Structure formats: structure tokens, C-alpha cells
Amino acid sequence: MRTVDRRRGYWDREKETMAPAARERYQARWLATLVAHAWERAPGVRRRLEHAGLSGDIRDLAGLARLPAIKKSEMPDLQKVDPPFGGFCAVPVGKLRRIFVSPGPILEPMGPEVSAWHGETALFAGGFRPGDVVLNTFAYHLVPAAHEIDEALHLIGCTVVPTGVGNTDTQVTTARAVGATGYVGTPSFLMTILKRATEMGGGRLPFEVAQVGAEALPESLRRQFEEDHGILTRQGFGTADIGMVAYECPEKSGMHLVDDAIVQVCDPQSGAPLPHGQIGELVATVNNPTYPMIRFATGDLTIITDERCPCGRTAARMLGWRGRADEVTKVRGMFIHPRQVDEVAARADGVARCQAVVGREGHQDTLVLRAELRPGAAAPAVTAAIEAAIRDVMKLRGNVEIVPAGTIPETAKKIADQRTWE
Ligand SMILES: [Zn+2]
């Protein structure tokens, strides 16, 4: 049996370990080329630039930030007005290799160039190596992920078995027949396959590495894959429109941003870029000359950190998915999200139910976390723990109000905004 080091090494050491200033120059270079190209070839992009009073000459992030972000939810209408791609495709239809149809419906072109999603960097960091035989269980009809990931796997030197969605028994027998070392698909389907394999008998599946996506990967599930089944499991983040923009490395502490995407975390209301460390909406510009999505707002909330990663990669990391942008509330300039309220409650042991109440005193926003305690929990200890958790999770100071059990209705909103603006 061959032994493979799935943790060390890079797909492209030079790019992945660039100094921050070098990365800025690299991105400014492709950005300038991409915008000039889109200005010439993609009338939909040109209309947006003209509407913002800009030209095809954008050379840095400050210039880029002057272009209002385009929302994913606008795409179906834009494509209806100017079919098939709303003027965002820079290549004649006859030159495309594929056209995908994502829910919305939103059409996405796959250009003549190979691997516009830049997924090989992500898959290599996730542990895929030349010689792996990989079951790709993403959907092959209509949507792009399976096809784009296949290209990335081929570039690495892996062999793909395009099993697609479902047919669990066939997945199990195929994995055994071909000696599949890799899996690509959703985490829940991987668990379904592993369970079915146990039921069918015949010993453990040969999987050693998995790249999962399209749904959340709870750490408890990852532990089962890694500890019970010996499958190195990593995840990435992307959408059908922009491709893969972030991926986990062996350290699995956040997802490194790919060098061919410029990711800005932005104020969901104004669209202005926020400093790293604050929660905001992920807005991406991707180096894809066929489909130059420039400042595409995903509607997903995240936080980005510049802290060094021990793996040696120097790209900033996205700290997970933090909910949808249309559910946020702004408190003293910071966005808070229902999921953060849950996180605060989870960190402060002893909370049965809680709700954040946003109010206003004078010209100041106030934040009070109302909490019902679990039986036996001590109010002073829980209060202190909640206060600390609010500071850590929301980067805000807030007060705590312990209320009797049954005070907060089961159907209550996680964040009650009681501010009135006259
Ligand atoms: Zn890393």
C-alpha cells in the first residue's frame, strides 16, 4: 500500500506563501487586466461601471470599492432583460464549453479556459494528491460544482469517478471496486455512504481524504470522519457564480482566501468594505476572464482574519459562515446576527433560552441579553460568562438580564430591535 503525505506541501508554493505586499501587487495586476477586458467585452459590467461614473481603468482596491456591489438576487432579472447572461459574459456563446443553470434561475457560463474556479489549490491543501481515485458525488446536471471540481482534480493528477448524487449502494460498491481514496460531495452524504457500507459488510471503505461543501460541516461530524473512519476531511466556500473563494488547510482553523479572488467583507447596507475582524457580507471579485464577476455580493456573512496560520500559507482566512446578510442588526456600528446570540448562549454554560434586545438611550444604542437559566445554574456566574461572551463574539459591551423561566416566548425573535427612529 502506498503511503501519502496529505498534510505537507503546496499546490503553488510561490503564490500561497507570498508576502502581503506581493499579494496586493499580484491582485492589483490581474484586477486591472480583468476590468479593462470586461469593459471591452462584457456590456453588463461596462454598464455598471459607467453608472458608477467609473471607467475600465481600476488599479487597486480603493478604486474597486467605488463600484457598488451587485447582489445575487438581482441576477435573474438582469439575465431576463439581457439574455442569456445579463451582459456579464465576455465570451461569445459559441466559444463556451458549458452553460449551467443554477436555482434562481441564474445561468453561468463555463469558458474555454480550464479550471476558472481555481479549485486545485483548495483540493491540494485539503490533502488530495496525484494518484488518488476520487468519487465525485456532486450533481452533474445543470449546476457547475461537479464539473469544475473534476477539472481541478485532473490538474492535480487524480482520477475521477463521476458517480453524482444518490445511489448509495452503487457508491459503496464502486468505491470498493476502484479502491477510491478520495470523496467529494456533501458531508451528510459521506456519512450516509459510510453507514451503508457498514450495513452491507465487507470492511472499511478505502477513503482517505474528503473535500466537502454545499452545507455546514459540524465539528462533531468531522471528528467522526477523521477519528472513526480515518478520512482527512476539509471544506471550502464558494458559490456557483464566483467559484471557490476559500479553503481549509491542514490546520482547519478558518479558510484561506484564494489568490485569484479579491474578497471584501462589507457593510450589508452601504456595501462599504469593513476592516478585517468585523462581521460583514462577503463581496468577491474573481479572476475569471469569461465571467468577470466584479464585486459580487453573496448575501453570506463572514469574518476575515489576518492572523498568521502555522501551515505557512499567508492568505487571510475566512472564519466560517456566519449567517445571511438580510438577518443582521446594526448595534453601535457593529453588525450582530441571530447566530451570534446562539453562540453567546452556548459559551455561557447554564443558559436555557435567550434573546438580544437592542434599544436606544439618548444617542447611544443599548444591548441587553435576556437569559433564562437552566435549573441549578448560578445567576452571578452565568451573568459574568454572558458578558464575556458578548465581548468575544460580538465585539460589543452589553448588559445581562436574568429573567424567570417562561418569560421569553418560544417563538420570540433572537434579536428584538426596540429602537424607534423619529
Ligand atoms: Zn493555513
Tab-separated table of C-alpha atoms and ligand atoms in Angstrom:
chain	number	residue	atom	x	y	z
A	1	MET	CA	0.000	0.000	0.000
A	2	ARG	CA	1.368	3.412	-0.865
A	3	THR	CA	1.775	5.951	1.907
A	4	VAL	CA	0.954	9.528	1.030
A	5	ASP	CA	1.761	12.689	2.962
A	6	ARG	CA	-1.504	14.560	2.730
A	7	ARG	CA	-0.590	17.420	5.028
A	8	ARG	CA	2.653	18.880	3.761
A	9	GLY	CA	3.359	20.870	0.645
A	10	TYR	CA	1.541	23.374	-1.523
A	11	TRP	CA	-0.024	23.334	-4.954
A	12	ASP	CA	1.773	26.584	-5.792
A	13	ARG	CA	4.245	27.419	-3.043
A	14	GLU	CA	5.257	30.762	-4.503
A	15	LYS	CA	1.710	32.105	-4.699
A	16	GLU	CA	0.421	30.590	-1.474
A	17	THR	CA	3.285	31.944	0.630
A	18	MET	CA	3.513	35.435	-0.917
A	19	ALA	CA	4.221	38.332	1.430
A	20	PRO	CA	1.099	40.504	1.872
A	21	ALA	CA	2.528	43.352	-0.214
A	22	ALA	CA	3.367	40.941	-3.050
A	23	ARG	CA	-0.156	39.540	-2.932
A	24	GLU	CA	-1.595	43.057	-3.149
A	25	ARG	CA	0.522	43.744	-6.226
A	26	TYR	CA	-0.434	40.408	-7.779
A	27	GLN	CA	-4.140	41.082	-7.247
A	28	ALA	CA	-3.923	44.706	-8.411
A	29	ARG	CA	-2.293	43.451	-11.621
A	30	TRP	CA	-4.943	40.918	-12.546
A	31	LEU	CA	-7.708	43.257	-11.395
A	32	ALA	CA	-6.572	45.973	-13.811
A	33	THR	CA	-6.394	43.470	-16.690
A	34	LEU	CA	-9.763	41.921	-15.783
A	35	VAL	CA	-11.641	45.232	-15.544
A	36	ALA	CA	-10.167	46.549	-18.809
A	37	HIS	CA	-11.131	43.261	-20.502
A	38	ALA	CA	-14.664	43.341	-19.061
A	39	TRP	CA	-15.075	46.981	-20.122
A	40	GLU	CA	-14.366	45.921	-23.719
A	41	ARG	CA	-16.192	42.582	-23.832
A	42	ALA	CA	-18.906	42.438	-21.165
A	43	PRO	CA	-21.540	45.142	-21.732
A	44	GLY	CA	-23.297	44.327	-18.442
A	45	VAL	CA	-20.114	45.035	-16.488
A	46	ARG	CA	-19.480	48.170	-18.536
A	47	ARG	CA	-22.991	49.479	-17.789
A	48	ARG	CA	-22.375	49.065	-14.053
A	49	LEU	CA	-19.027	50.847	-14.232
A	50	GLU	CA	-20.483	53.696	-16.281
A	51	HIS	CA	-23.440	54.001	-13.945
A	52	ALA	CA	-20.988	54.445	-11.041
A	53	GLY	CA	-19.083	57.088	-13.002
A	54	LEU	CA	-16.094	54.767	-13.442
A	55	SER	CA	-14.111	53.716	-16.479
A	56	GLY	CA	-12.392	50.470	-17.392
A	57	ASP	CA	-9.328	51.663	-15.507
A	58	ILE	CA	-9.378	50.298	-11.945
A	59	ARG	CA	-5.963	49.601	-10.477
A	60	ASP	CA	-6.422	48.989	-6.771
A	61	LEU	CA	-8.834	48.045	-4.014
A	62	ALA	CA	-9.801	51.658	-3.305
A	63	GLY	CA	-10.886	52.086	-6.916
A	64	LEU	CA	-12.718	48.775	-6.801
A	65	ALA	CA	-14.661	49.795	-3.677
A	66	ARG	CA	-16.236	52.685	-5.607
A	67	LEU	CA	-18.210	50.206	-7.710
A	68	PRO	CA	-21.474	49.297	-5.935
A	69	ALA	CA	-21.717	45.567	-5.242
A	70	ILE	CA	-24.123	43.560	-7.349
A	71	LYS	CA	-26.474	41.327	-5.403
A	72	LYS	CA	-27.002	37.717	-6.330
A	73	SER	CA	-30.751	38.325	-6.064
A	74	GLU	CA	-30.561	40.843	-8.930
A	75	MET	CA	-29.116	38.332	-11.389
A	76	PRO	CA	-32.323	36.583	-12.597
A	77	ASP	CA	-33.894	39.903	-13.629
A	78	LEU	CA	-30.715	41.201	-15.253
A	79	GLN	CA	-30.458	37.999	-17.273
A	80	LYS	CA	-34.105	38.237	-18.338
A	81	VAL	CA	-33.553	41.767	-19.662
A	82	ASP	CA	-30.315	40.880	-21.488
A	83	PRO	CA	-30.253	37.115	-22.121
A	84	PRO	CA	-28.566	34.818	-21.643
A	85	PHE	CA	-26.045	36.196	-19.109
A	86	GLY	CA	-27.168	39.783	-18.447
A	87	GLY	CA	-24.149	41.068	-20.366
A	88	PHE	CA	-21.730	39.623	-17.814
A	89	CYS	CA	-20.191	37.011	-20.097
A	90	ALA	CA	-17.136	38.247	-22.005
A	91	VAL	CA	-17.005	35.348	-24.483
A	92	PRO	CA	-19.374	34.577	-27.410
A	93	VAL	CA	-21.786	31.746	-26.534
A	94	GLY	CA	-20.330	29.550	-29.288
A	95	LYS	CA	-16.934	29.580	-27.581
A	96	LEU	CA	-18.244	28.306	-24.227
A	97	ARG	CA	-17.771	24.710	-23.189
A	98	ARG	CA	-20.838	24.548	-20.941
A	99	ILE	CA	-23.755	26.628	-19.740
A	100	PHE	CA	-25.050	25.871	-16.269
A	101	VAL	CA	-28.483	26.604	-14.827
A	102	SER	CA	-28.458	27.302	-11.095
A	103	PRO	CA	-31.527	27.909	-8.942
A	104	GLY	CA	-32.953	31.403	-9.468
A	105	PRO	CA	-32.741	30.614	-12.330
A	106	ILE	CA	-29.276	32.028	-12.921
A	107	LEU	CA	-27.243	30.931	-15.942
A	108	GLU	CA	-23.480	30.553	-15.592
A	109	PRO	CA	-21.020	30.167	-18.485
A	110	MET	CA	-18.023	27.836	-18.367
A	111	GLY	CA	-15.380	29.344	-20.574
A	112	PRO	CA	-12.742	27.952	-22.857
A	113	GLU	CA	-10.066	28.217	-20.125
A	114	VAL	CA	-9.507	25.288	-17.781
A	115	SER	CA	-10.341	25.479	-14.078
A	116	ALA	CA	-11.633	29.027	-13.727
A	117	TRP	CA	-12.657	28.068	-10.180
A	118	HIS	CA	-9.026	27.660	-9.089
A	119	GLY	CA	-10.089	24.614	-7.084
A	120	GLU	CA	-6.755	22.756	-7.388
A	121	THR	CA	-5.167	24.956	-4.706
A	122	ALA	CA	-8.011	24.098	-2.346
A	123	LEU	CA	-8.047	20.372	-3.076
A	124	PHE	CA	-4.281	20.028	-2.698
A	125	ALA	CA	-4.371	21.918	0.622
A	126	GLY	CA	-7.203	19.596	1.644
A	127	GLY	CA	-4.970	16.558	1.127
A	128	PHE	CA	-5.690	15.334	-2.436
A	129	ARG	CA	-2.565	14.035	-4.181
A	130	PRO	CA	-1.624	12.674	-7.628
A	131	GLY	CA	-2.829	9.101	-7.975
A	132	ASP	CA	-5.946	9.488	-5.855
A	133	VAL	CA	-9.067	7.881	-7.276
A	134	VAL	CA	-11.965	10.148	-6.323
A	135	LEU	CA	-15.719	9.632	-6.136
A	136	ASN	CA	-17.325	12.931	-7.126
A	137	THR	CA	-20.856	12.845	-5.718
A	138	PHE	CA	-21.863	16.425	-6.504
A	139	ALA	CA	-24.663	16.866	-9.061
A	140	TYR	CA	-23.594	16.661	-12.707
A	141	HIS	CA	-26.803	18.003	-14.186
A	142	LEU	CA	-27.488	21.735	-14.513
A	143	VAL	CA	-25.069	23.101	-11.872
A	144	PRO	CA	-21.301	23.709	-12.082
A	145	ALA	CA	-19.628	22.373	-8.916
A	146	ALA	CA	-19.055	18.752	-10.006
A	147	HIS	CA	-17.607	19.756	-13.394
A	148	GLU	CA	-15.346	22.461	-12.024
A	149	ILE	CA	-14.029	20.207	-9.263
A	150	ASP	CA	-13.336	17.450	-11.804
A	151	GLU	CA	-11.057	19.849	-13.693
A	152	ALA	CA	-9.197	20.750	-10.520
A	153	LEU	CA	-8.755	17.051	-9.653
A	154	HIS	CA	-7.432	16.319	-13.159
A	155	LEU	CA	-4.906	19.139	-12.839
A	156	ILE	CA	-3.626	17.605	-9.606
A	157	GLY	CA	-3.381	14.194	-11.260
A	158	CYS	CA	-6.339	12.418	-9.690
A	159	THR	CA	-8.711	10.009	-11.403
A	160	VAL	CA	-12.384	10.934	-11.130
A	161	VAL	CA	-15.300	8.527	-10.859
A	162	PRO	CA	-18.334	10.719	-11.674
A	163	THR	CA	-20.875	8.915	-9.508
A	164	GLY	CA	-23.013	12.008	-8.948
A	165	VAL	CA	-25.859	12.282	-6.463
A	166	GLY	CA	-27.627	9.368	-4.751
A	167	ASN	CA	-27.485	5.596	-5.484
A	168	THR	CA	-25.864	4.869	-2.139
A	169	ASP	CA	-25.363	1.133	-2.746
A	170	THR	CA	-23.641	1.820	-6.074
A	171	GLN	CA	-21.401	4.394	-4.363
A	172	VAL	CA	-20.322	1.774	-1.834
A	173	THR	CA	-19.684	-0.998	-4.354
A	174	THR	CA	-17.920	1.409	-6.745
A	175	ALA	CA	-15.690	2.828	-4.007
A	176	ARG	CA	-14.584	-0.719	-3.190
A	177	ALA	CA	-14.258	-1.846	-6.822
A	178	VAL	CA	-11.987	1.059	-7.856
A	179	GLY	CA	-10.239	1.443	-4.498
A	180	ALA	CA	-11.409	5.058	-4.159
A	181	THR	CA	-9.113	7.011	-1.846
A	182	GLY	CA	-10.983	10.309	-2.183
A	183	TYR	CA	-14.522	11.641	-1.778
A	184	VAL	CA	-16.039	14.912	-2.964
A	185	GLY	CA	-19.571	15.943	-2.023
A	186	THR	CA	-21.719	16.973	0.901
A	187	PRO	CA	-20.739	15.862	4.423
A	188	SER	CA	-24.169	14.371	5.074
A	189	PHE	CA	-23.955	12.117	2.011
A	190	LEU	CA	-20.492	10.949	3.033
A	191	MET	CA	-21.971	9.844	6.350
A	192	THR	CA	-24.827	8.091	4.509
A	193	ILE	CA	-22.330	6.168	2.372
A	194	LEU	CA	-20.179	5.186	5.369
A	195	LYS	CA	-23.217	3.927	7.299
A	196	ARG	CA	-24.477	1.950	4.318
A	197	ALA	CA	-21.023	0.407	3.844
A	198	THR	CA	-21.126	-0.859	7.422
A	199	GLU	CA	-24.597	-2.342	6.872
A	200	MET	CA	-23.511	-4.023	3.647
A	201	GLY	CA	-20.467	-5.589	5.330
A	202	GLY	CA	-17.095	-6.137	3.698
A	203	GLY	CA	-14.983	-3.896	5.897
A	204	ARG	CA	-13.980	-0.279	5.861
A	205	LEU	CA	-14.135	1.792	2.662
A	206	PRO	CA	-10.746	2.792	1.226
A	207	PHE	CA	-11.442	6.585	1.550
A	208	GLU	CA	-8.512	8.543	2.996
A	209	VAL	CA	-9.408	12.120	2.082
A	210	ALA	CA	-12.606	14.130	1.577
A	211	GLN	CA	-13.432	17.605	0.349
A	212	VAL	CA	-16.930	18.540	1.481
A	213	GLY	CA	-19.118	21.534	0.767
A	214	ALA	CA	-22.565	22.927	-0.061
A	215	GLU	CA	-23.685	22.544	3.556
A	216	ALA	CA	-22.324	23.108	7.067
A	217	LEU	CA	-19.709	20.710	8.443
A	218	PRO	CA	-20.284	20.371	12.200
A	219	GLU	CA	-17.033	19.650	14.066
A	220	SER	CA	-18.646	16.597	15.670
A	221	LEU	CA	-19.265	15.123	12.214
A	222	ARG	CA	-15.713	15.935	11.083
A	223	ARG	CA	-14.383	14.118	14.158
A	224	GLN	CA	-16.367	11.021	13.199
A	225	PHE	CA	-14.952	11.070	9.668
A	226	GLU	CA	-11.392	11.623	10.867
A	227	GLU	CA	-11.260	9.516	14.026
A	228	ASP	CA	-13.706	6.679	13.313
A	229	HIS	CA	-13.075	6.329	9.585
A	230	GLY	CA	-9.558	7.743	9.077
A	231	ILE	CA	-10.699	10.245	6.425
A	232	LEU	CA	-8.892	13.598	6.377
A	233	THR	CA	-11.834	15.962	5.898
A	234	ARG	CA	-11.612	19.567	4.739
A	235	GLN	CA	-14.136	22.065	3.385
A	236	GLY	CA	-14.229	25.060	1.116
A	237	PHE	CA	-16.502	28.010	0.438
A	238	GLY	CA	-17.804	29.171	-2.905
A	239	THR	CA	-20.919	29.781	-4.963
A	240	ALA	CA	-21.962	28.788	-8.471
A	241	ASP	CA	-21.459	32.378	-9.623
A	242	ILE	CA	-17.962	33.062	-8.344
A	243	GLY	CA	-16.470	29.597	-7.874
A	244	MET	CA	-14.334	28.585	-4.938
A	245	VAL	CA	-13.032	31.548	-2.956
A	246	ALA	CA	-11.775	29.986	0.300
A	247	TYR	CA	-10.497	26.628	1.533
A	248	GLU	CA	-9.186	24.916	4.639
A	249	CYS	CA	-5.557	23.892	5.053
A	250	PRO	CA	-4.259	21.106	7.332
A	251	GLU	CA	-4.710	23.429	10.341
A	252	LYS	CA	-8.507	23.596	9.731
A	253	SER	CA	-8.773	26.929	11.540
A	254	GLY	CA	-10.623	29.030	9.022
A	255	MET	CA	-10.461	29.047	5.216
A	256	HIS	CA	-7.625	30.712	3.313
A	257	LEU	CA	-8.776	33.072	0.583
A	258	VAL	CA	-7.679	32.096	-2.923
A	259	ASP	CA	-5.242	34.498	-4.576
A	260	ASP	CA	-7.393	34.793	-7.683
A	261	ALA	CA	-10.331	36.183	-5.759
A	262	ILE	CA	-10.430	39.554	-4.049
A	263	VAL	CA	-12.716	39.134	-1.071
A	264	GLN	CA	-14.029	42.157	0.771
A	265	VAL	CA	-16.176	41.936	3.881
A	266	CYS	CA	-18.662	44.743	3.544
A	267	ASP	CA	-21.367	46.629	5.381
A	268	PRO	CA	-24.516	44.772	4.184
A	269	GLN	CA	-26.412	48.037	3.918
A	270	SER	CA	-23.939	50.508	2.402
A	271	GLY	CA	-21.671	47.972	0.665
A	272	ALA	CA	-18.557	49.748	2.007
A	273	PRO	CA	-15.608	47.470	2.890
A	274	LEU	CA	-15.094	46.905	6.632
A	275	PRO	CA	-11.780	46.361	8.432
A	276	HIS	CA	-10.728	42.737	8.894
A	277	GLY	CA	-12.078	41.292	12.137
A	278	GLN	CA	-15.598	42.684	11.708
A	279	ILE	CA	-18.579	40.666	10.590
A	280	GLY	CA	-19.994	41.645	7.214
A	281	GLU	CA	-21.200	40.442	3.828
A	282	LEU	CA	-18.773	38.567	1.606
A	283	VAL	CA	-18.277	40.501	-1.636
A	284	ALA	CA	-15.995	38.842	-4.172
A	285	THR	CA	-14.242	39.791	-7.388
A	286	VAL	CA	-12.910	36.769	-9.217
A	287	ASN	CA	-10.192	36.472	-11.831
A	288	ASN	CA	-12.333	34.711	-14.421
A	289	PRO	CA	-11.985	36.321	-17.868
A	290	THR	CA	-15.053	34.505	-19.220
A	291	TYR	CA	-17.389	35.585	-16.446
A	292	PRO	CA	-15.786	38.571	-14.741
A	293	MET	CA	-17.878	38.941	-11.617
A	294	ILE	CA	-16.701	42.235	-10.196
A	295	ARG	CA	-17.883	42.978	-6.636
A	296	PHE	CA	-20.455	40.215	-6.414
A	297	ALA	CA	-22.323	40.278	-3.085
A	298	THR	CA	-23.080	36.735	-1.969
A	299	GLY	CA	-25.559	37.551	0.807
A	300	ASP	CA	-23.405	35.463	3.180
A	301	LEU	CA	-21.912	36.897	6.348
A	302	THR	CA	-18.399	36.147	7.470
A	303	ILE	CA	-15.355	37.488	9.323
A	304	ILE	CA	-11.804	37.625	7.959
A	305	THR	CA	-8.623	37.395	9.996
A	306	ASP	CA	-5.054	38.322	9.047
A	307	GLU	CA	-3.523	36.269	11.855
A	308	ARG	CA	-0.665	34.037	10.759
A	309	CYS	CA	-1.521	30.420	10.037
A	310	PRO	CA	1.022	27.782	11.105
A	311	CYS	CA	0.639	25.998	7.740
A	312	GLY	CA	2.787	28.676	6.109
A	313	ARG	CA	0.134	29.976	3.747
A	314	THR	CA	-0.038	33.751	4.000
A	315	ALA	CA	-3.518	34.452	2.622
A	316	ALA	CA	-6.041	35.838	5.098
A	317	ARG	CA	-8.629	33.399	6.395
A	318	MET	CA	-12.391	33.500	6.385
A	319	LEU	CA	-13.717	32.383	9.765
A	320	GLY	CA	-16.673	30.323	8.715
A	321	TRP	CA	-20.137	31.175	7.597
A	322	ARG	CA	-21.991	33.492	9.991
A	323	GLY	CA	-25.476	33.591	8.516
A	324	ARG	CA	-27.327	35.582	5.893
A	325	ALA	CA	-26.853	39.307	5.380
A	326	ASP	CA	-30.574	40.043	5.407
A	327	GLU	CA	-30.864	38.932	9.056
A	328	VAL	CA	-28.373	41.334	10.631
A	329	THR	CA	-28.983	44.203	13.015
A	330	LYS	CA	-26.518	47.037	13.488
A	331	VAL	CA	-25.632	47.984	17.064
A	332	ARG	CA	-23.170	50.812	17.781
A	333	GLY	CA	-21.705	50.363	14.318
A	334	MET	CA	-21.278	46.594	14.633
A	335	PHE	CA	-23.466	44.012	12.958
A	336	ILE	CA	-24.954	41.333	15.122
A	337	HIS	CA	-26.642	38.222	13.837
A	338	PRO	CA	-29.033	35.662	15.377
A	339	ARG	CA	-26.307	33.022	15.177
A	340	GLN	CA	-24.052	35.160	17.361
A	341	VAL	CA	-26.770	35.278	20.006
A	342	ASP	CA	-26.825	31.472	19.973
A	343	GLU	CA	-23.043	31.394	20.199
A	344	VAL	CA	-23.076	33.673	23.261
A	345	ALA	CA	-25.627	31.405	24.937
A	346	ALA	CA	-23.607	28.292	24.100
A	347	ARG	CA	-20.408	29.766	25.561
A	348	ALA	CA	-22.069	30.796	28.814
A	349	ASP	CA	-22.903	27.456	30.323
A	350	GLY	CA	-26.316	27.377	32.022
A	351	VAL	CA	-28.483	29.358	29.586
A	352	ALA	CA	-31.793	27.706	28.674
A	353	ARG	CA	-33.121	30.390	26.313
A	354	CYS	CA	-32.008	33.880	25.425
A	355	GLN	CA	-32.744	36.916	23.359
A	356	ALA	CA	-30.781	40.050	22.484
A	357	VAL	CA	-32.723	43.282	22.955
A	358	VAL	CA	-31.455	46.344	21.115
A	359	GLY	CA	-32.671	49.688	22.426
A	360	ARG	CA	-31.685	53.321	22.419
A	361	GLU	CA	-30.815	55.676	25.279
A	362	GLY	CA	-30.111	59.238	24.216
A	363	HIS	CA	-27.905	58.885	21.172
A	364	GLN	CA	-26.497	55.511	22.173
A	365	ASP	CA	-27.606	52.051	21.159
A	366	THR	CA	-28.047	49.682	24.078
A	367	LEU	CA	-27.681	45.928	24.049
A	368	VAL	CA	-29.233	43.722	26.693
A	369	LEU	CA	-29.044	39.961	26.638
A	370	ARG	CA	-32.073	38.496	28.384
A	371	ALA	CA	-31.491	34.960	29.558
A	372	GLU	CA	-33.492	32.209	31.192
A	373	LEU	CA	-31.344	29.858	33.243
A	374	ARG	CA	-31.222	26.112	33.316
A	375	PRO	CA	-32.234	24.564	36.643
A	376	GLY	CA	-29.349	24.749	39.110
A	377	ALA	CA	-27.383	27.427	37.223
A	378	ALA	CA	-25.985	30.232	39.403
A	379	ALA	CA	-27.072	33.672	38.184
A	380	PRO	CA	-23.861	35.612	39.047
A	381	ALA	CA	-21.570	33.122	37.305
A	382	VAL	CA	-23.771	32.914	34.204
A	383	THR	CA	-24.094	36.713	34.063
A	384	ALA	CA	-20.312	37.141	34.070
A	385	ALA	CA	-19.914	34.416	31.464
A	386	ILE	CA	-22.503	36.023	29.168
A	387	GLU	CA	-20.858	39.441	29.486
A	388	ALA	CA	-17.515	37.966	28.497
A	389	ALA	CA	-19.078	36.023	25.627
A	390	ILE	CA	-20.777	39.160	24.263
A	391	ARG	CA	-17.396	40.914	24.202
A	392	ASP	CA	-15.686	37.972	22.479
A	393	VAL	CA	-18.367	37.060	19.984
A	394	MET	CA	-19.993	40.395	19.145
A	395	LYS	CA	-17.077	42.738	19.930
A	396	LEU	CA	-19.536	44.853	21.905
A	397	ARG	CA	-20.303	45.574	25.541
A	398	GLY	CA	-23.727	44.520	26.664
A	399	ASN	CA	-25.740	44.098	29.822
A	400	VAL	CA	-27.317	40.906	31.034
A	401	GLU	CA	-30.799	40.491	32.448
A	402	ILE	CA	-31.662	37.152	34.026
A	403	VAL	CA	-35.401	36.552	33.663
A	404	PRO	CA	-37.681	33.854	35.128
A	405	ALA	CA	-38.263	30.715	33.072
A	406	GLY	CA	-41.104	31.170	30.578
A	407	THR	CA	-40.520	34.918	30.072
A	408	ILE	CA	-39.089	34.636	26.563
A	409	PRO	CA	-41.694	33.082	24.245
A	410	GLU	CA	-40.506	30.098	22.257
A	411	THR	CA	-41.308	31.920	19.022
A	412	ALA	CA	-39.505	35.147	20.038
A	413	LYS	CA	-37.022	36.629	17.555
A	414	LYS	CA	-33.385	36.074	18.540
A	415	ILE	CA	-32.768	39.802	18.206
A	416	ALA	CA	-35.552	42.181	19.246
A	417	ASP	CA	-34.883	45.641	17.869
A	418	GLN	CA	-36.881	48.060	20.036
A	419	ARG	CA	-35.314	51.236	18.717
A	420	THR	CA	-37.684	53.811	17.297
A	421	TRP	CA	-36.447	56.445	14.880
A	422	GLU	CA	-38.436	59.608	14.576
B	1	ZN	ZN	-3.285	27.510	6.918
